[in-house]
C-alpha atoms as one frame of an Amber mdcrd trajectory, in Angstrom:
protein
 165.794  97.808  62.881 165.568  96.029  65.708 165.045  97.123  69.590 168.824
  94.873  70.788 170.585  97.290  67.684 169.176 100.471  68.712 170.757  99.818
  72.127 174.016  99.271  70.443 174.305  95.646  72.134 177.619  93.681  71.235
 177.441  90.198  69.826 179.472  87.685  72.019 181.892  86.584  69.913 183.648
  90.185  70.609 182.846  89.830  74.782 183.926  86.560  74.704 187.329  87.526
  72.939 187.576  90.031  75.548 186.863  88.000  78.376 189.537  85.597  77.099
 192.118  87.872  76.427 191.569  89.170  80.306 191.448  85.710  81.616 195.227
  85.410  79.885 195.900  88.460  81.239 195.680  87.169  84.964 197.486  83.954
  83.746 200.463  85.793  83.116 201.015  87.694  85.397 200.130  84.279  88.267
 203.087  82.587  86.207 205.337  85.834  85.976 205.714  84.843  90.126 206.654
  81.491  89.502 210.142  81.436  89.998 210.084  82.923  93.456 206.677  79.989
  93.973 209.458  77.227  92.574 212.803  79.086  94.906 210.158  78.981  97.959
 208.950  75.421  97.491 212.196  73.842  97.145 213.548  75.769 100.005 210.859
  74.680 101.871 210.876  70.452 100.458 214.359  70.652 101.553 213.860  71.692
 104.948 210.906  69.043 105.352 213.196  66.444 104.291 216.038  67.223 105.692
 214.618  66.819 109.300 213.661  63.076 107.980 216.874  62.325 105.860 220.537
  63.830 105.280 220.178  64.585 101.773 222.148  66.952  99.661 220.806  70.555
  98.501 221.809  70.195  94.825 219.852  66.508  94.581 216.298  67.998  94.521
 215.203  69.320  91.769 211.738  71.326  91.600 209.488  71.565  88.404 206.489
  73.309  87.477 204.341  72.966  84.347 201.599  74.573  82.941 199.038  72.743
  80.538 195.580  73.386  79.355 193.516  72.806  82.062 196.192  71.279  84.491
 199.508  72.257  86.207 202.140  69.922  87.063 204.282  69.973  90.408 207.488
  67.416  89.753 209.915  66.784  92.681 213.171  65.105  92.411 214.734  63.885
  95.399 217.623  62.085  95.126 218.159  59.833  98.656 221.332  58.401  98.956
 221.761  54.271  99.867 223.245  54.546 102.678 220.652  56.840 104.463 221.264
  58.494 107.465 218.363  59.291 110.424 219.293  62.807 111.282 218.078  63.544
 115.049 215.071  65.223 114.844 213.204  62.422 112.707 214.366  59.534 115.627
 212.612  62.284 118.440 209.292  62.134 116.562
């Protein structure tokens, strides 16, 4: 018998399972907010561009994705040809 058994000391295959499974915890419940993250981001892309460019609400299109070890912002932003300087971009 050794003195790390009589202390009932863990191996770390089981605290490392642990610490995982906590780890995923917090990873879902950061992504269960996403949808608001995406609603807010979009609102907030459209109102940047809009003071540059008349652009239409439904033409931008927001995307998030989650891999491994990276997370992936796409924005869609459809400009029309004939684009039109709204006011506030010719002050600035």
């Amino acid at each position: 018998m050794s003195l790390l058994s009589f202390f009932g000391r863990r191996t770390t295959a089981p605290q490392a399972r642990e610490r995982l499974q906590i780890l995923l915890a917090h990873e879902r419940i950061a992504t269960s907010g996403q949808p608001d993250l995406l609603a807010k981001l979009r609102e907030e892309i459209l109102e940047v561009v809009g003071r540059h460019v008349a652009i239409e609400r439904d033409k931008v299109i927001v995307k998030m994705e989650r891999g491994a070890g990276v997370s992936t912002l796409e924005v869609d932003v459809e400009i029309p040809n004939d684009v039109q300087i709204t006011k506030r971009a010719v002050g600035a």
